[in-house]
Coordinates of C-alpha atoms in Angstrom, one line a residue:
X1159 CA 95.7 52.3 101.4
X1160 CA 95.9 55.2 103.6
X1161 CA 95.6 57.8 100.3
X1162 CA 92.7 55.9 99.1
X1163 CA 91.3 56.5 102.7
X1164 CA 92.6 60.2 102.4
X1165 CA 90.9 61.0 98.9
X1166 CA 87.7 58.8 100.0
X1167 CA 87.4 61.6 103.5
X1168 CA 88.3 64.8 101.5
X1169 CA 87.0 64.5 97.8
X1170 CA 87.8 66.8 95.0
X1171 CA 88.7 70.1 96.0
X1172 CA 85.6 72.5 96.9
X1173 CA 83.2 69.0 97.9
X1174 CA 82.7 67.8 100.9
X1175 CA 83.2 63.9 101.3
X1176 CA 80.5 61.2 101.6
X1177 CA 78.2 61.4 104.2
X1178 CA 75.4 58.9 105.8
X1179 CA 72.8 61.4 104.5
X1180 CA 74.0 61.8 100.7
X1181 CA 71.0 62.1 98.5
X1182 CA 71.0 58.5 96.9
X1183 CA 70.2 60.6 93.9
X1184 CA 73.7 61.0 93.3
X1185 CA 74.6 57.8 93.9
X1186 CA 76.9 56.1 90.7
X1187 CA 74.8 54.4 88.3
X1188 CA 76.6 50.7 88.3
X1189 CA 75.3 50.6 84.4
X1190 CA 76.8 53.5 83.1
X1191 CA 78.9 55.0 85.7
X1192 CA 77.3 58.4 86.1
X1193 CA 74.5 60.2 88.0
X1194 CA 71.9 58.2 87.1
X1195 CA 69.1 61.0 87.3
X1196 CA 71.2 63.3 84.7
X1197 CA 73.2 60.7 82.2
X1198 CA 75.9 61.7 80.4
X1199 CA 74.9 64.2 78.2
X1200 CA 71.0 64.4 79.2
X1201 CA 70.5 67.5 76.9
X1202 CA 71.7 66.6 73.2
X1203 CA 68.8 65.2 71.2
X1204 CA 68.2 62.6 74.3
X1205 CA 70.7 60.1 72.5
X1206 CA 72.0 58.9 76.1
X1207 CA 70.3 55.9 77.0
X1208 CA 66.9 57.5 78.9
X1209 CA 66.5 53.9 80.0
X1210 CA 69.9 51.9 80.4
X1211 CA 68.7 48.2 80.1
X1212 CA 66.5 48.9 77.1
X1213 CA 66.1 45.5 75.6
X1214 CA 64.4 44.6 79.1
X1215 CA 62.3 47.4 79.0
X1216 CA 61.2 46.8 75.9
X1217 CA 60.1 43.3 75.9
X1218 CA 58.1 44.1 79.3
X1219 CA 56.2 47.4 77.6
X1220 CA 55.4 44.7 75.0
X1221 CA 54.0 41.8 76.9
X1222 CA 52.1 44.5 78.6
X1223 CA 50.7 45.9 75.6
X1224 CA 49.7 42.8 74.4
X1225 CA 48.3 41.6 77.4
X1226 CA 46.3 45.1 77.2
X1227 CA 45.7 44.4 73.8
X1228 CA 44.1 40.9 74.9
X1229 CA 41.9 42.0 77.9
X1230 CA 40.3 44.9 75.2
X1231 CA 39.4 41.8 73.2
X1232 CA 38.2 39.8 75.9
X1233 CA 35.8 42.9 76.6
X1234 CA 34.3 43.4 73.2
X1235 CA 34.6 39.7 72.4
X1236 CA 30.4 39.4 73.0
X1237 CA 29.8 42.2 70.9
X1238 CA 28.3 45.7 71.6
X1239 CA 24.9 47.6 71.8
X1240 CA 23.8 50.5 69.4
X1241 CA 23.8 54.2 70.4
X1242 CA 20.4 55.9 71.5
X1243 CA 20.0 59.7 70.6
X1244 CA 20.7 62.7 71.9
X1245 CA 18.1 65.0 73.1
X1246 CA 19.0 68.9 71.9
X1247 CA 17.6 71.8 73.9
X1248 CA 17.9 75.3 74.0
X1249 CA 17.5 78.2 75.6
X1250 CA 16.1 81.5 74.2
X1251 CA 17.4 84.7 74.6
X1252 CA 15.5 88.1 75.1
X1253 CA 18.1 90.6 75.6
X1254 CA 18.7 93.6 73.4
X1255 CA 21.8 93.3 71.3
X1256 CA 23.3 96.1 73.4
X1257 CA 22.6 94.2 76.5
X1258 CA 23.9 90.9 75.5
X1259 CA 27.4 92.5 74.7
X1260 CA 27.9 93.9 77.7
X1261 CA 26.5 90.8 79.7
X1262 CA 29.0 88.9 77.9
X1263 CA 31.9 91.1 78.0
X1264 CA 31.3 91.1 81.7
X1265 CA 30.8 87.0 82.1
X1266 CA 34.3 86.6 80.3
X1267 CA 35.7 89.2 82.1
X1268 CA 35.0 88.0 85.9
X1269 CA 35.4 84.6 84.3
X1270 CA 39.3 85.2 83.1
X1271 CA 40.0 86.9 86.1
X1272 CA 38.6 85.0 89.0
X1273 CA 40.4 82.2 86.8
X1274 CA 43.7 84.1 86.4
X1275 CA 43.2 84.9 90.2
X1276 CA 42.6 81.0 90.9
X1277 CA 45.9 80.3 88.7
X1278 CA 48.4 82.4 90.8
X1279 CA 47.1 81.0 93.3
X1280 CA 47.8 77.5 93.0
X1281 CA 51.0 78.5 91.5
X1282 CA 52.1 79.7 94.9
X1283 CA 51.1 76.6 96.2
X1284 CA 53.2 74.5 94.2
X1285 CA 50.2 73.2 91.5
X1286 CA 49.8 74.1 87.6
X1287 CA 48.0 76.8 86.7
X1288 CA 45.1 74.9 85.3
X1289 CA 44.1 73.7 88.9
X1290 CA 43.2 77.6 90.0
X1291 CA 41.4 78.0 86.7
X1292 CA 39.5 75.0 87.2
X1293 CA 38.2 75.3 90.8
X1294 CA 37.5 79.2 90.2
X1295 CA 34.8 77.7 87.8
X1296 CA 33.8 75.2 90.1
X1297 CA 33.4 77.7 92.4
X1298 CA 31.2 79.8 89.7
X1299 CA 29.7 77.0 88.7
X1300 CA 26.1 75.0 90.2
X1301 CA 28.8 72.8 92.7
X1302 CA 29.1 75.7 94.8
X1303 CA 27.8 79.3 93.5
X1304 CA 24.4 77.6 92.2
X1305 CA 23.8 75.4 95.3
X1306 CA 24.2 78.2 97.9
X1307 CA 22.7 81.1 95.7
X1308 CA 21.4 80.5 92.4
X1309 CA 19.6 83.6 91.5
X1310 CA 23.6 85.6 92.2
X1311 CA 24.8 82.7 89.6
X1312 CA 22.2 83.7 86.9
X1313 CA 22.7 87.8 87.4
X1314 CA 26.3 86.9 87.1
X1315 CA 26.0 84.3 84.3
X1316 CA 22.4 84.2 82.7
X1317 CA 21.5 81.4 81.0
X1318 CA 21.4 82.8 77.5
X1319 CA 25.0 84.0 77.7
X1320 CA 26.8 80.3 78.2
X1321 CA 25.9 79.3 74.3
X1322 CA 28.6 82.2 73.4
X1323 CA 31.2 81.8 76.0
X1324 CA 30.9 77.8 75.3
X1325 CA 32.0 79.7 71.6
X1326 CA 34.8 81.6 72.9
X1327 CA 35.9 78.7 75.1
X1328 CA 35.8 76.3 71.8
X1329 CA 37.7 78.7 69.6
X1330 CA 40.8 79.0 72.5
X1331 CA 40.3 75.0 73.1
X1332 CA 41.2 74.9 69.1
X1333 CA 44.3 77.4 69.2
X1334 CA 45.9 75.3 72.5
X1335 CA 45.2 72.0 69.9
X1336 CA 47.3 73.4 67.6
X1337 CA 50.2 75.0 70.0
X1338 CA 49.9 71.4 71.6
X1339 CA 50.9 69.8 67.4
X1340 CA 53.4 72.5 67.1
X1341 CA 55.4 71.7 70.2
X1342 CA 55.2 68.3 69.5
X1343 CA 58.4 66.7 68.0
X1344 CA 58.9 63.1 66.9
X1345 CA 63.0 64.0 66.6
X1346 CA 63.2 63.7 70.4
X1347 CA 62.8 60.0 70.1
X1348 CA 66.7 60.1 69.2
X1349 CA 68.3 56.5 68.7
X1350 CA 65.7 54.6 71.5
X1351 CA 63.1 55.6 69.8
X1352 CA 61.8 51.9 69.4
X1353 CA 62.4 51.1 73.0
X1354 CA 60.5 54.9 74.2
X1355 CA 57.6 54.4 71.6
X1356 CA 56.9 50.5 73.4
X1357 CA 57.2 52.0 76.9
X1358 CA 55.1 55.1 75.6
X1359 CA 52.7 52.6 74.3
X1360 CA 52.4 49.9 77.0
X1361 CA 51.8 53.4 79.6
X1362 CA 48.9 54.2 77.3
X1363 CA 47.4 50.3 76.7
X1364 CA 47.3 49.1 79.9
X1365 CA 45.2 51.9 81.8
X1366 CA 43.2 52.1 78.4
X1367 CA 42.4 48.4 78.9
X1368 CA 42.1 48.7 82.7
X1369 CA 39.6 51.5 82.5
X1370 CA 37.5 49.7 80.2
X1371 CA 36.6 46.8 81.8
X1372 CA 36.2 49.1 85.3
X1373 CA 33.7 51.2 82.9
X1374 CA 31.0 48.3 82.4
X1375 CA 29.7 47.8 85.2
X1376 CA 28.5 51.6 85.1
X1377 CA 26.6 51.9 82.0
X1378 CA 23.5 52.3 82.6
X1379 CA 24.6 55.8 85.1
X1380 CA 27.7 56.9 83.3
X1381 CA 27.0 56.4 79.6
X1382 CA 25.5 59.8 78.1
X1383 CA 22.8 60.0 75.8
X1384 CA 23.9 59.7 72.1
X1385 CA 26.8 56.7 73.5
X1386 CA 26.1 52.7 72.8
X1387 CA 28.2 50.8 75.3
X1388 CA 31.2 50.5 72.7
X1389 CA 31.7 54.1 72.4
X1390 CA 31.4 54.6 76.1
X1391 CA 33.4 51.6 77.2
X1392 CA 36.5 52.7 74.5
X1393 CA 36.2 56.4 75.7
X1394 CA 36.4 56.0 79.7
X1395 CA 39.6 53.7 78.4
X1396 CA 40.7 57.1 76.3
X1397 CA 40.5 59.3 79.3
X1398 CA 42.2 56.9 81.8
X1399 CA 45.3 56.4 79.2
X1400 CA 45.8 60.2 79.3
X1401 CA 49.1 61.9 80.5
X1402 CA 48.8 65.9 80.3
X1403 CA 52.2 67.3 78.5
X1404 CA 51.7 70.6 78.4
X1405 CA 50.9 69.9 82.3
X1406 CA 53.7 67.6 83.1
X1407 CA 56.6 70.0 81.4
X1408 CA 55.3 72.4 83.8
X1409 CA 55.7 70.1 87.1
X1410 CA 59.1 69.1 85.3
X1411 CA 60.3 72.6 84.7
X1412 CA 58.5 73.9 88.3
X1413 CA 60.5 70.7 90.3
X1414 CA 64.0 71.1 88.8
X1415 CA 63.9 67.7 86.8
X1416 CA 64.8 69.9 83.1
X1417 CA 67.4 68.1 81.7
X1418 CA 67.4 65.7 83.2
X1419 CA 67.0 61.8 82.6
X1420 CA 63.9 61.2 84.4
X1421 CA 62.7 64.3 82.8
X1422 CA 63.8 64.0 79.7
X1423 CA 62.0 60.6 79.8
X1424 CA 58.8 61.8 81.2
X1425 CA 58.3 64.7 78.4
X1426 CA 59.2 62.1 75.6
X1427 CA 56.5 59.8 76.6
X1428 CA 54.3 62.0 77.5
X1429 CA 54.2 63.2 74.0
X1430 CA 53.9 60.2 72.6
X1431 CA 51.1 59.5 74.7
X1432 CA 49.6 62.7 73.4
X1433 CA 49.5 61.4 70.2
X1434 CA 48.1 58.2 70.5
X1435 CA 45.4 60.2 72.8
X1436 CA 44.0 61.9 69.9
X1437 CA 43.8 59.1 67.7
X1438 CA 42.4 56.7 70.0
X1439 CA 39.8 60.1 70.6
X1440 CA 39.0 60.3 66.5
X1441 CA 38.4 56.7 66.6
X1442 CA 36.0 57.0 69.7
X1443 CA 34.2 60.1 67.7
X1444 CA 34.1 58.2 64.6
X1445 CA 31.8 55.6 66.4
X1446 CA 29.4 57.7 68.3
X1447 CA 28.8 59.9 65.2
X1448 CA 29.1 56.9 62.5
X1449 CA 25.9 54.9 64.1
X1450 CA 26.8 51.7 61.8
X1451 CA 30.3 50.0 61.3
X1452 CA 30.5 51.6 57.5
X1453 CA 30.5 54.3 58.6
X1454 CA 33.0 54.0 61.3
X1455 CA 35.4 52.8 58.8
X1456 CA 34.5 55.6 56.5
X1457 CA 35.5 58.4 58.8
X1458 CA 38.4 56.4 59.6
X1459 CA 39.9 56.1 56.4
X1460 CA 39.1 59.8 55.6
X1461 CA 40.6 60.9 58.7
X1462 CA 43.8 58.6 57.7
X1463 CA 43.6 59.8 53.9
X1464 CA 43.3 63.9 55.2
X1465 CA 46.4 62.9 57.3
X1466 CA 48.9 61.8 54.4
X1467 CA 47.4 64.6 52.4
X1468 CA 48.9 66.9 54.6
X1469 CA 51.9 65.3 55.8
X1470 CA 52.9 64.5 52.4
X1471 CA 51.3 67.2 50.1
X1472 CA 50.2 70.6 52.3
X1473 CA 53.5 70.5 54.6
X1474 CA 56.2 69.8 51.7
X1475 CA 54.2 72.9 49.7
X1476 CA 53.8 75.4 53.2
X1477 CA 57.5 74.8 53.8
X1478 CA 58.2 75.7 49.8
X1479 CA 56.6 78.7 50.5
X1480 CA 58.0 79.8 53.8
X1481 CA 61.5 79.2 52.2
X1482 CA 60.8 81.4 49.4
X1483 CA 59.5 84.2 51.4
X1484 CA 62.0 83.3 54.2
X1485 CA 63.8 86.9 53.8
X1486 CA 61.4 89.3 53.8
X1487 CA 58.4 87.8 56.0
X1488 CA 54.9 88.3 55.5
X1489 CA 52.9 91.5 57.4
X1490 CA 52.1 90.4 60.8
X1491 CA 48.1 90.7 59.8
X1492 CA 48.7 88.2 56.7
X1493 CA 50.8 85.6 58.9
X1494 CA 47.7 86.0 61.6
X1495 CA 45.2 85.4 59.0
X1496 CA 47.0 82.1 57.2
X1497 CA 47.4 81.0 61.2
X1498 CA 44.0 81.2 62.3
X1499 CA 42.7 80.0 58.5
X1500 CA 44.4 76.8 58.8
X1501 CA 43.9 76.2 62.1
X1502 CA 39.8 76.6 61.5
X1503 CA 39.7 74.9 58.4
X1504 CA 41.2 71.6 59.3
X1505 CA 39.1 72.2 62.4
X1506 CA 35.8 72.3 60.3
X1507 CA 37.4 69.6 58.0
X1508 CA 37.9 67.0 61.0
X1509 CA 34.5 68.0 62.3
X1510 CA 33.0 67.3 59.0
X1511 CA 34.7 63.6 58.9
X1512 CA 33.2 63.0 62.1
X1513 CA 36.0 62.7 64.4
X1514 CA 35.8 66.5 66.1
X1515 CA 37.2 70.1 65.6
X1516 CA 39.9 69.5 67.9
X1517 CA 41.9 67.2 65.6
X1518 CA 42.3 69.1 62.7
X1519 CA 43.4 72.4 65.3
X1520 CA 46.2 69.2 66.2
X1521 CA 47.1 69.0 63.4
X1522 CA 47.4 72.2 61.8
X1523 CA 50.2 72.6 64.5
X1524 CA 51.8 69.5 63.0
X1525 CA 52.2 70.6 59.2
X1526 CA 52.8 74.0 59.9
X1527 CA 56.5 74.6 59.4
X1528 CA 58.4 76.0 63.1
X1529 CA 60.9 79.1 63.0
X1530 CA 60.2 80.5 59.7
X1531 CA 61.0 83.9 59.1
X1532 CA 58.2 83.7 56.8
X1533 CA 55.6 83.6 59.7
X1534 CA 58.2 85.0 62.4
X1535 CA 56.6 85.1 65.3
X1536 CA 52.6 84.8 64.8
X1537 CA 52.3 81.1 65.8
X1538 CA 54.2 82.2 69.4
X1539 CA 52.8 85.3 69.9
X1540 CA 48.9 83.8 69.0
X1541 CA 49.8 80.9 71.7
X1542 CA 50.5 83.6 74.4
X1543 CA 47.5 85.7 73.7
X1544 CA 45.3 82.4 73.8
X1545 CA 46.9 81.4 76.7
X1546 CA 46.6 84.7 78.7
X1547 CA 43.0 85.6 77.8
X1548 CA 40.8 83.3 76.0
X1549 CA 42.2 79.8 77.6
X1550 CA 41.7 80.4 81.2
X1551 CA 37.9 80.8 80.1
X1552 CA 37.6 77.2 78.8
X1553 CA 39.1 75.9 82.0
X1554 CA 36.2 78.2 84.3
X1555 CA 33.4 77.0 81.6
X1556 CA 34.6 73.2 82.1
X1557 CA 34.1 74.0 85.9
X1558 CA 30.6 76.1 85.3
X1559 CA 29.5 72.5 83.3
X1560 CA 30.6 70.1 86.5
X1561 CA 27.9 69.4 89.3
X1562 CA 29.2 67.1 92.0
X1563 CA 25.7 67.1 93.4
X1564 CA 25.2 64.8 90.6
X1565 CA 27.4 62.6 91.8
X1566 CA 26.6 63.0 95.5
X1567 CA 22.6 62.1 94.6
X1568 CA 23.6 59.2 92.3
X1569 CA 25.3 56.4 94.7
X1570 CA 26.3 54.4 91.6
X1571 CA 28.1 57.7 90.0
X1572 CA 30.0 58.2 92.9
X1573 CA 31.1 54.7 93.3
X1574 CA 31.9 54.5 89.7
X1575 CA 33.8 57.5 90.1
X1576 CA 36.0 56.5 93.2
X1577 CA 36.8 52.8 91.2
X1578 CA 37.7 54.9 88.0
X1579 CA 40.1 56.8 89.8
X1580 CA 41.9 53.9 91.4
X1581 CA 42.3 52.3 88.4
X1582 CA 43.3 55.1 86.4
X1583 CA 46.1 55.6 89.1
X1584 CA 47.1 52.3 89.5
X1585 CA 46.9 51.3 85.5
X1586 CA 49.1 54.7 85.0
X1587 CA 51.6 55.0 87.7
X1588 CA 52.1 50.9 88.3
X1589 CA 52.7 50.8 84.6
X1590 CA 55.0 53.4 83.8
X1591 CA 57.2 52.3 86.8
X1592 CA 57.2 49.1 86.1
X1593 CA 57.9 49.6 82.8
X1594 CA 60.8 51.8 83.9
X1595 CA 62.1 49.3 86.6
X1596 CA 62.6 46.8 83.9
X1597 CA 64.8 49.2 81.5
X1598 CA 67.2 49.8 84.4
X1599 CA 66.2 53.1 86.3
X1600 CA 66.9 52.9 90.2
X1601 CA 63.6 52.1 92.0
X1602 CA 62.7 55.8 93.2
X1603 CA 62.9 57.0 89.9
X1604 CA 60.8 54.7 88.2
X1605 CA 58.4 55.9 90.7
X1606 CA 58.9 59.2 90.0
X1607 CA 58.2 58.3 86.0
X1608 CA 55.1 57.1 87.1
X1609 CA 54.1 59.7 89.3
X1610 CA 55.0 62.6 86.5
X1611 CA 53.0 60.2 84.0
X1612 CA 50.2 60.1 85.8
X1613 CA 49.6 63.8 85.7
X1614 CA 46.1 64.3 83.2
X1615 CA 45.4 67.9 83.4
X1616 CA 45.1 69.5 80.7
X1617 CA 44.8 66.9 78.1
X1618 CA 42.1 65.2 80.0
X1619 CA 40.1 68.4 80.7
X1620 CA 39.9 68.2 77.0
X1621 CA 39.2 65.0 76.3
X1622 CA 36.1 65.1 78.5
X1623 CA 34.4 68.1 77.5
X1624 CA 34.5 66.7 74.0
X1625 CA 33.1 63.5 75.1
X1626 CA 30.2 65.4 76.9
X1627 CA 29.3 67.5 74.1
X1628 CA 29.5 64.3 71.8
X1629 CA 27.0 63.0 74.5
X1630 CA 29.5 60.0 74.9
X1631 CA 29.3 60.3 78.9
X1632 CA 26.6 61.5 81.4
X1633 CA 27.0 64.6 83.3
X1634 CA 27.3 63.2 86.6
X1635 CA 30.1 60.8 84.8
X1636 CA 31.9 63.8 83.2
X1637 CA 31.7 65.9 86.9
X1638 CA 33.9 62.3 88.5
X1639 CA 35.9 62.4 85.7
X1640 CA 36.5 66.1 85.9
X1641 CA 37.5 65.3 89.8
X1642 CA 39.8 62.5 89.0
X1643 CA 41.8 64.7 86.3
X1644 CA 42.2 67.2 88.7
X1645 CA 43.5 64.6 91.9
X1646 CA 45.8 63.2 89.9
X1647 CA 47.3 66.5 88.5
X1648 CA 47.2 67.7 92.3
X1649 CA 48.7 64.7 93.7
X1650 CA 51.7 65.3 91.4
X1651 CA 54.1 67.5 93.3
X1652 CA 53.1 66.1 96.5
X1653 CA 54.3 62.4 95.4
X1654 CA 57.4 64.2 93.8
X1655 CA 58.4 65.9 97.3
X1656 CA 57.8 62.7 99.5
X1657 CA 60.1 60.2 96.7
X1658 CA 62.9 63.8 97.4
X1659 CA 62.7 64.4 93.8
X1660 CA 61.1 68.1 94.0
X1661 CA 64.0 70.6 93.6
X1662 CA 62.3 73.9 92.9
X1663 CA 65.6 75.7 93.5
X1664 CA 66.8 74.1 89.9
X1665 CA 64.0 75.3 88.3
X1666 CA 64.5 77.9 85.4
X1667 CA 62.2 81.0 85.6
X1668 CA 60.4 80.4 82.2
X1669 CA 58.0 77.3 80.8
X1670 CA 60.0 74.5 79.1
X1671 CA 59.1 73.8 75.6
X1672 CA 58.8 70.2 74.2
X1673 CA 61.8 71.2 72.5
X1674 CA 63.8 71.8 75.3
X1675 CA 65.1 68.5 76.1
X1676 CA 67.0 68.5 72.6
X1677 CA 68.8 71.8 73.6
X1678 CA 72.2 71.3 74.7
X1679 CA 73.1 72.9 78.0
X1680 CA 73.8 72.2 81.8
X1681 CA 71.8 69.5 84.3
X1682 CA 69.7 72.3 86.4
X1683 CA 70.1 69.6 89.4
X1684 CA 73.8 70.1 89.6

């Protein structure tokens, strides 16, 4: 008795003993007798159990996704309106060739740097990147430049010069799509994967079913012009269900959760989610660009037939001919051309189904084989560039497009935006923790899933400024939206620091890949 008291005061050598202020985070875990935030091995392939009571957890994720599944019937049960059409415009441009370059090379220059300013900045506040970029365009943009001094917004951005950077901003949003499918990695799944792919799927179907029923009542003001209400309805369920990845691996890296199994967790669902983002998107597309139920189904099944096409014909054959020229590699200019060729073909080829440009840049990510001497180092390198010039542009245009005075003047838009929020936060967060809850984490780290889940970012930036240039939302909608994506990316690390779950000093110095939690190696918490 009085050893056991001795070891139980003393410890190992080097640790100090228990104390009334231990971090419960290193509390035992009663189910499998370790650290319950790390597991046993939390960095080979995921096979530790990422949720130890998984048959609970699954049966919960899948009465929730049918009782999702149910209320989205219950919605469209009465049947839907048509689509009106959208009314183009355009500007007209009277500058000399010679003066449009260089107003252009100096709109994307003060663009990419006042957004590159506005990224370090929030990264010295604790927040991703994207938030700087984003409120350096709001700033830019008619919510605060163009409301206090709109003839400085035109000489710094004229009218005839957004057409072309909306170009430039496209052509970055399509190289991220396809970094976004080459990260992505369906091994990391590991033995659970039926138990992760319910949970992944009852965190995306309940906020999806949530946020549809909240959208009704808001028709008539946040519905855009070429949208029936079916189209509208299943996209503001779309951009609810979202969880950022490339986001959340950066509040996961940034917080010192690499590694481990509420991390680990968190990026594998979150990529899931990703997935079954962009195909609830193509079938949202399909609808408002279809205009009759034959023709919804006919993009569908094209989409699903240029999908087994090239997971079953072009990747087999671009993986045949990276093995055969595995030793010598092709000239970096010949790897950069194939890149960028496949990337805007499939692009035009999904655009052409109906079903947007943004899909086929997913997927050219997908079938492109990863690590081939072949292409050595193109796909990274083209990732960076993007990433370091061309994407913080798309982030300041998506701020130059948002108004909040459109909100402010439109009661109903505001309200609308303030119930979408709180429903896309509680439909997010109460689902992923409950979810988690029932497959066994401890209590604050279900919360913490559900926090880290709830991150939209970049993902939804995206998926909104395709639904506004599809005309599926209004502008004032698309502004609320824009502000909800950014509250509940914001509201990330603050939630992570109050639950004691933020541990920055863990943190590695460089961005964690998707692949990174199937990397063998040390917990960074320890």
């Amino acid at each position: 008795m009085g050893a056991e008291s001795s070891r139980e005061k003393t410890g190992p050598p080097g640790r100090t003993g228990p104390s009334e202020n231990a971090d419960p985070l290193r509390e035992t875990d009663p189910l499998k007798g370790t650290d319950p935030l790390k597991g046993t091995d939390p960095l080979r392939e995921t096979e530790q159990r990422l949720l130890p009571a998984p048959a609970r957890g699954l049966i919960l994720a899948l009465v929730l996704t049918g009782a999702a599944a149910a209320l989205t019937l219950v919605v469209f049960s009465g049947g839907m309106d048509g689509s009106q059409q959208v009314a183009a415009h355009a500007g007209s441009n009277q500058a000399t060739p010679a003066e449009f370059a260089l107003r252009l090379f100096v709109a994307v220059g003060l663009i990419s740097g006042l957004a590159s300013l506005g990224g370090m900045l929030a990264r010295r506040l604790g927040q991703p990147t994207v938030v700087g970029q984003m409120v350096a365009g709001l700033l830019l943009g008619p919510s605060a430049l163009g409301a206090l001094a709109p003839g400085a917004m035109e000489l710094i951005i004229p009218a005839w010069v957004a057409p072309d950077l909306n170009l430039i901003a496209q052509a970055s949003l399509a190289i991220f799509m396809f970094t976004v499918g080459m990260e992505f990695d369906p091994q990391v799944l590991g033995r659970q994967r039926s138990v992760i792919g319910a949970a992944s799927l009852a965190m995306m179907a309940v906020p999806f079913a949530l946020g549809a029923v909240a959208a009704i009542p808001f028709t008539a003001t946040m519905a855009g012009p070429s949208a029936g209400t079916t189209a509208y309805v299943l996209f503001i369920g779309t951009a609810l269900s979202v969880t950022a990845f490339p986001v959340l691996a950066r509040i996961v890296q940034e917080s010192g959760l690499s590694g481990t199994r509420l991390g680990s967790l968190a990026m594998v669902c979150a990529g899931v989610a990703d997935v079954l983002a962009w195909c609830a998107l193509a079938v949202v597309l399909a609808i408002t660009q279809a205009r009759s139920p034959a023709g919804v189904m006919t993009a569908v099944a094209l989409t699903a037939g240029l999908v087994l096409v090239l997971l079953l014909v072009l990747r087999p054959a671009l993986r045949a001919l990276a093995a055969r020229h595995g030793r010598t590699g092709l000239p970096m200019p010949a790897g950069l051309a194939i890149v960028l060729g496949l990337i805007f073909a499939l692009a035009a080829a999904t655009d052409a189904i109906g079903v947007h440009a943004i899909f086929g840049a997913f997927l050219a990510g997908i079938v492109l084989p990863r690590g081939t001497a072949a292409l050595g180092t193109v796909p990274e390198r083209l990732g960076t560039l993007n990433r370091a010039m061309l994407l913080p542009v798309f982030f300041a245009s998506i701020g130059l497009q948002t108004d909040i005075r459109l909100a402010l003047g439109h009661p109903s838009v505001l309200i609308g935006g303030v119930v979408l929020l709180v429903v896309a936060v509680l439909g997010k967060l109460g689902t992923a923790s409950v979810v988690a809850l029932a497959g066994g984490m401890p209590g604050r780290l279900a919360l913490g899933l559900g926090v880290l889940m709830n991150a939209r970012g970049v993902t939804e930036i995206v998926v909104l400024s395709t639904g506004l240039s599809a005309g599926v939302i209004s502008d004032g909608a698309f502004s609320m939206l824009v502000v909800m994506a950014l509250v509940t990316t914001v509201m990330a690390v603050p939630a992570l620091r109050a639950l004691k779950l933020f541990h920055p000093a863990g943190a590695a110095s460089g961005p964690t890949p998707h692949h990174a939690i199937t990397t063998s190696g040390k917990d960074r918490l320890s």
